[in-house]
Amino acid sequence: MLPNTDPKNKSRLLGELGDPKVNSKATYPQGAKIFGEAEQADYIYQVVKGAVRSHKLLSDGRRQIGAFHLPGDIFGLENGALHRFTAEAIADTTLRLVERQSLERVAKTDPAMVRALLTMTTDNLQHVENHMLLLGRKNSRERVAAFLLEMNGRVTGPSVVALPMSRRDIADYLGITLETVSRALSDFKQKGYLRFVDATQRQIVVLNADGLTEIDQ
Amino acid sequence: MLPNTDPKNKSRLLGELGDPKVNSKATYPQGAKIFGEAEQADYIYQVVKGAVRSHKLLSDGRRQIGAFHLPGDIFGLENGALHRFTAEAIADTTLRLVERQSLERVAKTDPAMVRALLTMTTDNLQHVENHMLLLGRKNSRERVAAFLLEMNGRVTGPSVVALPMSRRDIADYLGITLETVSRALSDFKQKGYLRFVDATQRQIVVLNADGLTEIDQ
DNA sequence: CGATGACTTGAACGCCATCAATCGCTGTGG
DNA sequence: CCACAGCGATTGATGGCGTTCAAGTCATCG
């Protein structure tokens, strides 16, 4: 469901742009800004290590996170010249950078490249469309259950969901408050659907995915 | 803000596929289904006359409308084989149909066509990204104000917004109830921001767009 | 005319937000 | 080593915004 989880897309893009000259790596400490909304989109990015959040802000500070980007994910891909989100490192993060120009150059002569861009954009679109349904019509328990199931397929070690982001980040992704996220998680724990591994409460063992799926609808 | 409002895209697509053989028209009475979620995407569509809504459903009937499609708009464009929304005619509607196959055929040899598809997909993406912020973080007044401003640029005669859709449709687009939509509109009317033209309350004169913009943030 | 459907308006409820206190872990400095 | 500040998370209490339920208006259409 999340953007760019299909390995085909990743290898496609990296294959096309495998030339080390156009690639470089950069590291960002926890909390660092990678790019800002409406800034020039000079690069696109792939997460090597760590995690990234993309968000939009209202003038009074209300925040909506549009996506979390985990290792392997590509983000910051714009068709226009400007970024439409602000991207920040959730944890200490290593990114691979690709110059937008070089991408454009390849795309000009290689229709397969444009195809690859279209596929990635469509994957993003699909994720956001599903998220719209969650934000518009699901209640708080359904939102948190959906989030756990989404993450369960992505940041799982041996049946453990290791969340890199805070409760506030989760809340701003789900369009609720951090307290409501916390209450929902406590509720699921009490129902035996999950278990916390560590004291920071960011490692979660999903004991009953079917139960969560049922709650999510 | 809405998908495919840029005239460039429309003419692009229609130019590429201007051959009458691959085009045909169809009319749909008010309320008719055009295609369903997860059905085969055999055609893409352009609104000639009327209006269309695209929505997703939860199992218990809760509905989220993702977009309204007005004359000139293209919709039903999928990269995969299946539609991701259900599309229905809001009013009596005439559509231009283009076979997906023929689109694919052109796209295979014409990189500009793939480019055009990418642009359209990006436009869609941009719209739903903004809508995510509305659904996740705006209150009811802000949502309705944003809706009026969005429609103000699209279905306006001489400063009159003629809404083809019901309060329920608006509500399901904005992630609130029809009563809340109605209360917000009454509120704006009482504040002197707008005026109803007819008795059905679907023709709205925006008297103070700045006031609405302020409410929307 | 009576029935139907869209819309508005009122009243009460409930879910989630807000405000606040507490817990536990981490790290820092005396 | 311990005290304590600081941060993230949980939990409790209260309130408010939007939902739900309901009644009433108005236009349309048989």
PDB file of N, CA and C in Angstrom, chain A residues 35-43 45 78 80-83 100:
ATOM      1  N   PHE A  35      14.191  18.449   2.726  1.00  0.00           N
ATOM      2  CA  PHE A  35      13.782  19.553   1.844  1.00  0.00           C
ATOM      3  C   PHE A  35      12.475  20.124   2.364  1.00  0.00           C
ATOM      4  N   GLY A  36      12.148  21.322   1.932  1.00  0.00           N
ATOM      5  CA  GLY A  36      10.940  21.981   2.403  1.00  0.00           C
ATOM      6  C   GLY A  36       9.892  22.110   1.319  1.00  0.00           C
ATOM      7  N   GLU A  37       8.656  22.252   1.747  1.00  0.00           N
ATOM      8  CA  GLU A  37       7.554  22.418   0.811  1.00  0.00           C
ATOM      9  C   GLU A  37       7.812  23.663  -0.039  1.00  0.00           C
ATOM     10  N   ALA A  38       7.567  23.544  -1.329  1.00  0.00           N
ATOM     11  CA  ALA A  38       7.701  24.644  -2.280  1.00  0.00           C
ATOM     12  C   ALA A  38       9.155  25.016  -2.573  1.00  0.00           C
ATOM     13  N   GLU A  39      10.095  24.240  -2.052  1.00  0.00           N
ATOM     14  CA  GLU A  39      11.490  24.448  -2.443  1.00  0.00           C
ATOM     15  C   GLU A  39      11.759  23.781  -3.788  1.00  0.00           C
ATOM     16  N   GLN A  40      12.827  24.227  -4.428  1.00  0.00           N
ATOM     17  CA  GLN A  40      13.251  23.618  -5.681  1.00  0.00           C
ATOM     18  C   GLN A  40      13.532  22.126  -5.483  1.00  0.00           C
ATOM     19  N   ALA A  41      13.018  21.325  -6.400  1.00  0.00           N
ATOM     20  CA  ALA A  41      13.254  19.885  -6.330  1.00  0.00           C
ATOM     21  C   ALA A  41      14.453  19.531  -7.201  1.00  0.00           C
ATOM     22  N   ASP A  42      15.634  19.609  -6.606  1.00  0.00           N
ATOM     23  CA  ASP A  42      16.852  19.361  -7.372  1.00  0.00           C
ATOM     24  C   ASP A  42      17.245  17.885  -7.371  1.00  0.00           C
ATOM     25  N   TYR A  43      16.775  17.161  -6.374  1.00  0.00           N
ATOM     26  CA  TYR A  43      17.122  15.746  -6.267  1.00  0.00           C
ATOM     27  C   TYR A  43      15.889  14.903  -5.992  1.00  0.00           C
ATOM     28  N   TYR A  45      15.238  11.111  -3.903  1.00  0.00           N
ATOM     29  CA  TYR A  45      15.927  10.451  -2.790  1.00  0.00           C
ATOM     30  C   TYR A  45      15.477   9.002  -2.638  1.00  0.00           C
ATOM     31  N   GLU A  78       9.147  14.652  -8.083  1.00  0.00           N
ATOM     32  CA  GLU A  78       8.150  15.628  -8.489  1.00  0.00           C
ATOM     33  C   GLU A  78       8.125  15.711 -10.005  1.00  0.00           C
ATOM     34  N   GLY A  80       6.635  18.549 -11.359  1.00  0.00           N
ATOM     35  CA  GLY A  80       6.920  19.969 -11.465  1.00  0.00           C
ATOM     36  C   GLY A  80       8.278  20.290 -10.859  1.00  0.00           C
ATOM     37  N   ALA A  81       8.573  21.556 -10.756  1.00  0.00           N
ATOM     38  CA  ALA A  81       9.895  21.971 -10.305  1.00  0.00           C
ATOM     39  C   ALA A  81       9.999  22.025  -8.783  1.00  0.00           C
ATOM     40  N   LEU A  82       8.862  22.017  -8.081  1.00  0.00           N
ATOM     41  CA  LEU A  82       8.879  22.264  -6.642  1.00  0.00           C
ATOM     42  C   LEU A  82       8.414  21.056  -5.836  1.00  0.00           C
ATOM     43  N   HIS A  83       8.946  20.922  -4.631  1.00  0.00           N
ATOM     44  CA  HIS A  83       8.478  19.883  -3.725  1.00  0.00           C
ATOM     45  C   HIS A  83       7.111  20.267  -3.161  1.00  0.00           C
ATOM     46  N   ARG A 100      17.902  15.470 -10.248  1.00  0.00           N
ATOM     47  CA  ARG A 100      16.694  15.515 -11.049  1.00  0.00           C
ATOM     48  C   ARG A 100      17.023  15.715 -12.535  1.00  0.00           C
TER      49      ARG A 100
END
